[in-house]
Backbone as a printed PyTorch tensor [residue, N CA C, xyz], in Angstrom:
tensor([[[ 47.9330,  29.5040, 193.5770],
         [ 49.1650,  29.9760, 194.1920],
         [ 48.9020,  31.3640, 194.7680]],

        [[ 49.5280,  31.6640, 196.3580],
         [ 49.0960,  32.7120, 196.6400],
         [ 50.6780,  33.4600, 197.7480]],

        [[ 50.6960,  34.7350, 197.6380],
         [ 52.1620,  34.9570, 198.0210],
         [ 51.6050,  35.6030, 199.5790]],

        [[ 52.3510,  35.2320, 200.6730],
         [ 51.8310,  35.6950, 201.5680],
         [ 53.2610,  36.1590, 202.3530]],

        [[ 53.6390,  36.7230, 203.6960],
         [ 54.2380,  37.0820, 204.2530],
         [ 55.0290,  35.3740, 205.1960]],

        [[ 56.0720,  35.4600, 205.1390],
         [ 56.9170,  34.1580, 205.8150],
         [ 56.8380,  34.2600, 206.7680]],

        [[ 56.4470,  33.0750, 207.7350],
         [ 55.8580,  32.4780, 209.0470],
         [ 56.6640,  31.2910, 209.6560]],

        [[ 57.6280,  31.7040, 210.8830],
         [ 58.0120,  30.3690, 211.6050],
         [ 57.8040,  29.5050, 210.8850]],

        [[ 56.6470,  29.1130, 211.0760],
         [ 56.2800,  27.1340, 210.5650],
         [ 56.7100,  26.9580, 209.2010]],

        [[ 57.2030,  27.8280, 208.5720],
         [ 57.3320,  28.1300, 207.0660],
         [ 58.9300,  27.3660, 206.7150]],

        [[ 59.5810,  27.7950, 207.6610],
         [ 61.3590,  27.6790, 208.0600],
         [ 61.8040,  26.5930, 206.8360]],

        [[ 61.4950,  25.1040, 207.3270],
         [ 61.6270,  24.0650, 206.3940],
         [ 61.3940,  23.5670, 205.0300]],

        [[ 60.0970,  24.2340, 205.0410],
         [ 60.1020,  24.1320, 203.3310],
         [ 60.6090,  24.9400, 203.1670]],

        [[ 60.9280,  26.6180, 203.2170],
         [ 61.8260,  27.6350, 202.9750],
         [ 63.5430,  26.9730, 202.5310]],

        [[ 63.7870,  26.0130, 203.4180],
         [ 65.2950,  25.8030, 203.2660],
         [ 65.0930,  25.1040, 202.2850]],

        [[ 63.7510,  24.3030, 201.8700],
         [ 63.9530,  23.1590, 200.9210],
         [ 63.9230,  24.0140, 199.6370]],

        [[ 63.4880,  24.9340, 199.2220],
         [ 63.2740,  25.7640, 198.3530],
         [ 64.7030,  26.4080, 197.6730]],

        [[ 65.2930,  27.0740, 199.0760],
         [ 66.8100,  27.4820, 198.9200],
         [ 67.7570,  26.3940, 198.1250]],

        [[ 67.3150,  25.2300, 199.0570],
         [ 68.3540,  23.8290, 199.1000],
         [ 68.2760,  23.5390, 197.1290]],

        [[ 66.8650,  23.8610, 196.8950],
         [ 66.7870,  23.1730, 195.5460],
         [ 67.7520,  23.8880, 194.2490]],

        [[ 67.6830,  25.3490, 194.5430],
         [ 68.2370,  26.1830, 193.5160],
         [ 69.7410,  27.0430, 193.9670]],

        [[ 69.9960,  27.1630, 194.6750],
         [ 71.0980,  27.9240, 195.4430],
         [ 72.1460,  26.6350, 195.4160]],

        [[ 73.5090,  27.5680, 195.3040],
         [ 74.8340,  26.8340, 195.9020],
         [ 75.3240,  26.8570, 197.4700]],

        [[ 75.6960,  25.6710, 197.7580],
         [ 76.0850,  26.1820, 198.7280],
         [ 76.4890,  27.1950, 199.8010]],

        [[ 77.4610,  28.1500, 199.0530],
         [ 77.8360,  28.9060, 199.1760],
         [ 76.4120,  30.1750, 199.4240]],

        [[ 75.8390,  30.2450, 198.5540],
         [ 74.9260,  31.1100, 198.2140],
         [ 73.8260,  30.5350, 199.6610]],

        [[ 73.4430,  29.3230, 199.5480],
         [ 72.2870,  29.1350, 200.7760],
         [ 72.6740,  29.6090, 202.2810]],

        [[ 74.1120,  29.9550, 202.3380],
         [ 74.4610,  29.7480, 203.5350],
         [ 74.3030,  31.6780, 203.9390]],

        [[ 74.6340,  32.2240, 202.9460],
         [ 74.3790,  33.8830, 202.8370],
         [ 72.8410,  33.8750, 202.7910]],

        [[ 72.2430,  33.3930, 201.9060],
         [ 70.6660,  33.8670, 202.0680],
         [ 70.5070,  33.3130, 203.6560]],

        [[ 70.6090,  32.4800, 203.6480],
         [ 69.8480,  31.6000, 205.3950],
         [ 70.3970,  32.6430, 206.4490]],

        [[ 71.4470,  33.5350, 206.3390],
         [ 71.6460,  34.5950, 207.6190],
         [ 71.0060,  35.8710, 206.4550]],

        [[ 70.4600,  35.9990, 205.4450],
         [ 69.9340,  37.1020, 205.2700],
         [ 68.5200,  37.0980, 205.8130]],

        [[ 67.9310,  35.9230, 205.4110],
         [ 66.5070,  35.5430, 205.7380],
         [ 66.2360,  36.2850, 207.4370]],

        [[ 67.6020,  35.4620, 208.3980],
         [ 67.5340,  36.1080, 209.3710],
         [ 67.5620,  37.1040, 210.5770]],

        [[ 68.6180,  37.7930, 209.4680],
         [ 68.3720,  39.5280, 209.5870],
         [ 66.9910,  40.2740, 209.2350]],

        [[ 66.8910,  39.8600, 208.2390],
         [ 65.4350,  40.5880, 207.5900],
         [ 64.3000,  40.0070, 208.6700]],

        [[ 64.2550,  39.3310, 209.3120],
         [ 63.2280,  38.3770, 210.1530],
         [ 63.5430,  39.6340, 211.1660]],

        [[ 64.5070,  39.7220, 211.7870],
         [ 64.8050,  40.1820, 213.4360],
         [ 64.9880,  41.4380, 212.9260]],

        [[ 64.8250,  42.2990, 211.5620],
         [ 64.3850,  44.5610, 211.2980],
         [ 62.8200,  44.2970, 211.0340]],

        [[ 62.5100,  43.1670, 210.0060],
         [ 61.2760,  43.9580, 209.4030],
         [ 60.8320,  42.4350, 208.3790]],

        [[ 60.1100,  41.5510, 209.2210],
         [ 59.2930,  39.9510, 208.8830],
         [ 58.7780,  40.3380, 207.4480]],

        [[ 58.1370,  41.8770, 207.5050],
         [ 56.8760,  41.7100, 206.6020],
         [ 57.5500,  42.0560, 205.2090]],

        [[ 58.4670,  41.6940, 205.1070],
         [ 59.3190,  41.8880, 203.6650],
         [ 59.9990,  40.5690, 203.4550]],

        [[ 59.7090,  39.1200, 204.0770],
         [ 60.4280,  38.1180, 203.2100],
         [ 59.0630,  37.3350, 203.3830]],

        [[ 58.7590,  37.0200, 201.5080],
         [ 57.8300,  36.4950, 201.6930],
         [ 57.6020,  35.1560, 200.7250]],

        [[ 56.7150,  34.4330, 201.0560],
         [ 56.8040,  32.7590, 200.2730],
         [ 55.4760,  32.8380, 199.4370]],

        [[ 55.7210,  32.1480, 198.2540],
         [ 54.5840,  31.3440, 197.4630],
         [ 54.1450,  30.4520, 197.7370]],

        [[ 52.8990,  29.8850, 197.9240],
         [ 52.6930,  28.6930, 198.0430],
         [ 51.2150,  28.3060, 197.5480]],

        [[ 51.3570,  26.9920, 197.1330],
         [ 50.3690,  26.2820, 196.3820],
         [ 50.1350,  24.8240, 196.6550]],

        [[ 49.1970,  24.2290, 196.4430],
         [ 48.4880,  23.0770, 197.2310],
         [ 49.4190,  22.5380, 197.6670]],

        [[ 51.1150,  22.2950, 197.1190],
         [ 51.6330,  21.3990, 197.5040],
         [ 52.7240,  21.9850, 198.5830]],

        [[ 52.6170,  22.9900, 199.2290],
         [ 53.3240,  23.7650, 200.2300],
         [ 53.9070,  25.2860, 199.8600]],

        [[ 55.2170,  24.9300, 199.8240],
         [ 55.9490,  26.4420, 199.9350],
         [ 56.4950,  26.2310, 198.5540]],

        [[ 56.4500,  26.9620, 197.5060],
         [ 57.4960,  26.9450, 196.0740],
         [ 58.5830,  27.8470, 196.0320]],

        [[ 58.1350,  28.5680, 196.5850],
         [ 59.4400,  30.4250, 196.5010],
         [ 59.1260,  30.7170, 197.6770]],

        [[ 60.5210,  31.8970, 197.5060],
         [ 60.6040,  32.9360, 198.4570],
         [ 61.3360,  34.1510, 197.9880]],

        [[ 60.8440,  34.9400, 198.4660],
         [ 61.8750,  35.8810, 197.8460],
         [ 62.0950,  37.2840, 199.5520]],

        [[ 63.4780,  37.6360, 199.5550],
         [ 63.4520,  38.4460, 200.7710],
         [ 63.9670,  40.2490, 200.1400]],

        [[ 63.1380,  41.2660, 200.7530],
         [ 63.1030,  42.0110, 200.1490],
         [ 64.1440,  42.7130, 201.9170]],

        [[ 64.0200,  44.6710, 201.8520],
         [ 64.7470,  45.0600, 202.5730],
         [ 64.7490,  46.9480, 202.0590]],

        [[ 64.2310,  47.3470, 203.3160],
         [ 64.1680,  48.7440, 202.8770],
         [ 65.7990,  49.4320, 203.3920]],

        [[ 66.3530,  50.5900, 202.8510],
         [ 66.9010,  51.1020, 203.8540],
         [ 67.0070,  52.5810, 203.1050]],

        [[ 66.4990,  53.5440, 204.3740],
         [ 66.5450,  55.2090, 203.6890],
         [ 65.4530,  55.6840, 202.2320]],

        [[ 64.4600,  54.5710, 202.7410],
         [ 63.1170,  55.1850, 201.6680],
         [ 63.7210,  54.7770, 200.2830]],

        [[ 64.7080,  53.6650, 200.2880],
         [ 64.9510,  52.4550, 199.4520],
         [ 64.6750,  51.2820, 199.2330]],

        [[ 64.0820,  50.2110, 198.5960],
         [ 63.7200,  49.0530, 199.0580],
         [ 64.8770,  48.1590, 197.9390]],

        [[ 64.8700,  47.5510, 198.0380],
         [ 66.0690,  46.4240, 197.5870],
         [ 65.1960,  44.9440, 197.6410]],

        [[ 65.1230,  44.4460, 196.5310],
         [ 65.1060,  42.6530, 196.1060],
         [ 66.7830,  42.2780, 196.5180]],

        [[ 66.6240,  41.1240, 197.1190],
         [ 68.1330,  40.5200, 197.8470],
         [ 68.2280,  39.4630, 197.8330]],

        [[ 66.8250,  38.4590, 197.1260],
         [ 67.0640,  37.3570, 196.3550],
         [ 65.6560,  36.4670, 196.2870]],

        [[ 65.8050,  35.8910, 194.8030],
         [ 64.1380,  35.2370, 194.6730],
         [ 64.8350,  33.5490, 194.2540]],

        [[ 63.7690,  32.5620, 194.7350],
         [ 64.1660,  31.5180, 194.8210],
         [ 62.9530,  30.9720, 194.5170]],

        [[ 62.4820,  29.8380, 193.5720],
         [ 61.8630,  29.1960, 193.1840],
         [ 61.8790,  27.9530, 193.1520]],

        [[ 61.3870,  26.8010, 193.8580],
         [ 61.7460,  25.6790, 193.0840],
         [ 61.4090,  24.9510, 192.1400]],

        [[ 62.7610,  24.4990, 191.5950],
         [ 63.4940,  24.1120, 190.3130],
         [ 61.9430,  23.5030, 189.7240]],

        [[ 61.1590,  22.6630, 190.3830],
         [ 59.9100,  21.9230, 189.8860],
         [ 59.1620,  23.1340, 189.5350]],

        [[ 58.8450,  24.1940, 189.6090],
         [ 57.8310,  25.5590, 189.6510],
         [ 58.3020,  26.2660, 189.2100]],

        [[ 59.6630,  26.6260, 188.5550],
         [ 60.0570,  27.4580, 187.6930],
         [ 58.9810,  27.7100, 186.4440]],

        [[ 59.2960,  29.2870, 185.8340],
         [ 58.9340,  29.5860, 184.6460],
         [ 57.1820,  29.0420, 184.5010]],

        [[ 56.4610,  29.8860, 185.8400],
         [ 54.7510,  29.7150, 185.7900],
         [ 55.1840,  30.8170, 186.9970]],

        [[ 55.7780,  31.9390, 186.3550],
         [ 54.8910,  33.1510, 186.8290],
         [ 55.0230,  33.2110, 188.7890]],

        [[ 55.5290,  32.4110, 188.6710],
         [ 55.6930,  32.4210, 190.4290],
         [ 56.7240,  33.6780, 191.0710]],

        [[ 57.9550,  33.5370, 190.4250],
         [ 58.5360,  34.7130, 191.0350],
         [ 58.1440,  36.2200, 190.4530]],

        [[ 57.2370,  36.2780, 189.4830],
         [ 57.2410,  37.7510, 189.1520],
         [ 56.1630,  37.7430, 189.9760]],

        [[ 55.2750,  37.0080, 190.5910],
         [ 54.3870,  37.0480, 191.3660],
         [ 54.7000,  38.1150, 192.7370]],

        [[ 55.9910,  36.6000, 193.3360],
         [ 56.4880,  37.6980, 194.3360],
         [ 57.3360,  39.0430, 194.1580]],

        [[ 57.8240,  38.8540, 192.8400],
         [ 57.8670,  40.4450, 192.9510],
         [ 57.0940,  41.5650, 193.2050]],

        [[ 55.7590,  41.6350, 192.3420],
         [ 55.3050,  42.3210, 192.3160],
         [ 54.4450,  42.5330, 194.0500]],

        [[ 54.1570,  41.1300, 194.6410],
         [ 53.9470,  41.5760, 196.0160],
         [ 54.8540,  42.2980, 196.8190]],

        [[ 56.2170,  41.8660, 196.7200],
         [ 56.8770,  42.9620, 197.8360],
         [ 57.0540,  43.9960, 196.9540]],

        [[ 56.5820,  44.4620, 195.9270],
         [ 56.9620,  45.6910, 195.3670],
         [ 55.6830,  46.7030, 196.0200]],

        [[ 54.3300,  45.3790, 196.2520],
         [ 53.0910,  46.5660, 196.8970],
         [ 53.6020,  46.8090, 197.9820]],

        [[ 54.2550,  46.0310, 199.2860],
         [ 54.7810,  46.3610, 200.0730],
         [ 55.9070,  47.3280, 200.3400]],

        [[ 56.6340,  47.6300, 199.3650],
         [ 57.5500,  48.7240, 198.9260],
         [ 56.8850,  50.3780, 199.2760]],

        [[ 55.7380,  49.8650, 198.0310],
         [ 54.7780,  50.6030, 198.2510],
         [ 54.0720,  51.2130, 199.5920]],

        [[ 53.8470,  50.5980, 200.3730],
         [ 53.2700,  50.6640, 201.0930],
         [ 53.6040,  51.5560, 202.3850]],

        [[ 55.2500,  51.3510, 202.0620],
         [ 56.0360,  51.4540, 203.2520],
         [ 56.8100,  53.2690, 202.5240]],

        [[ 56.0390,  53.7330, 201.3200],
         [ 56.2590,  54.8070, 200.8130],
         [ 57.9360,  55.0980, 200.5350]],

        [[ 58.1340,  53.6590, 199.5720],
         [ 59.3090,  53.2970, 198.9970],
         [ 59.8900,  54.6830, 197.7130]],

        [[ 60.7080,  55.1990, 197.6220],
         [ 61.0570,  56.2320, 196.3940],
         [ 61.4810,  55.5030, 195.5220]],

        [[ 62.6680,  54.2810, 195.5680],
         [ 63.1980,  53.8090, 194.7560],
         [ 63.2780,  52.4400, 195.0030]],

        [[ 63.3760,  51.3190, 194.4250],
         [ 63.9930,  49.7570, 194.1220],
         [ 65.1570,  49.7280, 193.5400]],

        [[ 65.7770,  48.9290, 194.3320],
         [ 67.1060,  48.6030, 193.7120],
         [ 67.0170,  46.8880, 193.6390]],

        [[ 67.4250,  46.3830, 192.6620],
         [ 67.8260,  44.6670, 192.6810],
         [ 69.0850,  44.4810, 192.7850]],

        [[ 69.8640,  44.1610, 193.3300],
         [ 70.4700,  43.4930, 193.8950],
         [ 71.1640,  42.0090, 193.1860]],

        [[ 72.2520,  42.1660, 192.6540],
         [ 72.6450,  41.2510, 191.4660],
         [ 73.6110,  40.7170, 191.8420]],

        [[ 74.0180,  39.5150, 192.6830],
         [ 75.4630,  38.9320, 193.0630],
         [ 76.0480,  37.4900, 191.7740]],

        [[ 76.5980,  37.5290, 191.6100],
         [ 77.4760,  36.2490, 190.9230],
         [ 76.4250,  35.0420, 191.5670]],

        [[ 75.7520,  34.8890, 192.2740],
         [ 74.9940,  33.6860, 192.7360],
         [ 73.4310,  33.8400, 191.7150]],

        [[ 72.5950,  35.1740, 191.7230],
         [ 72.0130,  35.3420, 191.2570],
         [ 71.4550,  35.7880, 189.7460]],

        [[ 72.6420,  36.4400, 188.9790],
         [ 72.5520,  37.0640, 187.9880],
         [ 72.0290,  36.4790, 187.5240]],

        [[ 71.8530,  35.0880, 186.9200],
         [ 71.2640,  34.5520, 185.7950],
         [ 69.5000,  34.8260, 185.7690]],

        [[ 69.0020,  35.1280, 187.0540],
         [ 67.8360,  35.7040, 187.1530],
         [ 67.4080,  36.7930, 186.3850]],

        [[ 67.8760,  38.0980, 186.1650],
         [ 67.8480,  39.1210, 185.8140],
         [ 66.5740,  39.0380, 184.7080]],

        [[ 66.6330,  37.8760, 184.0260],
         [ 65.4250,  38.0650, 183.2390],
         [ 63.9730,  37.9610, 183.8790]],

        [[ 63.8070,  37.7360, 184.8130],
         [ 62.7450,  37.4110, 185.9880],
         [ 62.9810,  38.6730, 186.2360]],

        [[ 63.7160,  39.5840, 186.6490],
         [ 63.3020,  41.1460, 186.9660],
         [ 62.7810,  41.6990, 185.7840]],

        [[ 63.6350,  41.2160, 184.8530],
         [ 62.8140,  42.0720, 183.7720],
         [ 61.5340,  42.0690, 183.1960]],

        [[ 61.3070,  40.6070, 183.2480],
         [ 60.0120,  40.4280, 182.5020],
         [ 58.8620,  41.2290, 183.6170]],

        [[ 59.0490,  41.3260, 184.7970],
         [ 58.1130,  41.8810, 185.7940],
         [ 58.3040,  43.0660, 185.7770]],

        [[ 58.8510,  44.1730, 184.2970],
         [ 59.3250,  45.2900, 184.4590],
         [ 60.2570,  46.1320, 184.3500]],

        [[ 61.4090,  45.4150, 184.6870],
         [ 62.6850,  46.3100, 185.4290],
         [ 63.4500,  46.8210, 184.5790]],

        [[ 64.3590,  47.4910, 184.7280],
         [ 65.4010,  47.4440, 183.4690],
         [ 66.4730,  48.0080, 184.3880]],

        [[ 67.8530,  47.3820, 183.1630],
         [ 69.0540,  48.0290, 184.0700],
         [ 69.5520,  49.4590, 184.1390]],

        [[ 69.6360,  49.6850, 184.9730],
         [ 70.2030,  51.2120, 185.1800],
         [ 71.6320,  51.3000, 185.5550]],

        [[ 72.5430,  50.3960, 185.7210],
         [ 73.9200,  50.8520, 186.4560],
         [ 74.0340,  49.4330, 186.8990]],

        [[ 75.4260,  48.7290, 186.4250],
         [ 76.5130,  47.4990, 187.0570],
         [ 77.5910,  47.8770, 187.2900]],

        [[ 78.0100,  47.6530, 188.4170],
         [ 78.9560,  48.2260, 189.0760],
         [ 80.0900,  47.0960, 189.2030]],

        [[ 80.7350,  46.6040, 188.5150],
         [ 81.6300,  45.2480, 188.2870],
         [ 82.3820,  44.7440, 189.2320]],

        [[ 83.0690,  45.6650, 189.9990],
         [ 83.7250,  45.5440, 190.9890],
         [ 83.4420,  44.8520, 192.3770]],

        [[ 81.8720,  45.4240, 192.4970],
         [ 81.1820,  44.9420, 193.5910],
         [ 80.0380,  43.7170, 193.2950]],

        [[ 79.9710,  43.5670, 191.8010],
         [ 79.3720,  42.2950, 191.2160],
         [ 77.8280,  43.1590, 191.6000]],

        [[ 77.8910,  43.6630, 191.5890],
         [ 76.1260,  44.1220, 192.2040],
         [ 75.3510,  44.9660, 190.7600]],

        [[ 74.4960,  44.5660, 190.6030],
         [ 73.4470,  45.8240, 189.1490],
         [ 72.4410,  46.1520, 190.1040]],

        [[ 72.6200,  47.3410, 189.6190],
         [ 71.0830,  47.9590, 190.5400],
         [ 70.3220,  48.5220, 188.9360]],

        [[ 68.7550,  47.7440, 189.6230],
         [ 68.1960,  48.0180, 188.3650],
         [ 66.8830,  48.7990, 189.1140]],

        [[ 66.2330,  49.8720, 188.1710],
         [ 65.5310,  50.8960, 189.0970],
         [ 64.1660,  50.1490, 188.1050]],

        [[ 62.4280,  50.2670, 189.0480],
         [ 61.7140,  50.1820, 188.1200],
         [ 61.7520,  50.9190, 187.1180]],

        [[ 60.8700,  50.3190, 185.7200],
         [ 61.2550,  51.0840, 184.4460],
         [ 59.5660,  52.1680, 184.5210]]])
């Protein structure tokens, strides 16, 4: 399994990935996030993949020497083998790279149940803000 940067030809298994773990509701927000982040800055949404195509994705997002996780997606068959802390930790080199100060994750009512996938790759919570359903968790 190897995490690389998301590519056009990628599009379809990408949705199949979304399609597998996301609600409705939720696929229809990532699928116009995917495509914002595509049309500022490609080299921050990026896919797993292993012999048998695309497994994850996860789309990351700088703004003001901030970088932000905005959602990791695995499919349901590839869960829990290390795949999404994988891509974390790649767009976190890319974070890096891009001479990131801080990470924020990004926690909506669609995603929370993840939170342990940030953590185990690290994270811890720093601040939930209830109102706006959002936790921003800073690396630890």
């Amino acid at each position: 399994m190897f995490v690389r940067s998301f590519q056009l030809s990628d599009y379809v298994a990408v949705t199949r990935v979304l399609q597998s773990v996301l609600s409705e509701d939720c696929y229809r927000e990532t699928i116009r996030a995917i495509a914002r982040q595509l049309s500022w800055d490609s080299e921050l949404v990026l896919v797993a993949e292993n012999e048998e195509g695309i497994v994850g994705v996860i789309i990351g997002t700088i703004d003001n020497n901030t970088g932000y996780y905005y959602r990791i997606a695995v499919h349901t068959d590839h869960q829990r083998k290390g795949i999404g802390k994988a891509m974390i930790q790649a767009l976190k080199q890319r974070f890096g790279q891009r001479k990131v100060k801080k990470i924020y994750i990004t926690i909506d009512e669609h995603n929370e149940p993840i939170l342990p996938v940030y953590e185990s790759a690290g994270y811890v919570q720093a601040d939930f803000n209830k109102p706006l359903k959002q936790l921003s968790i800073v690396n630890g």
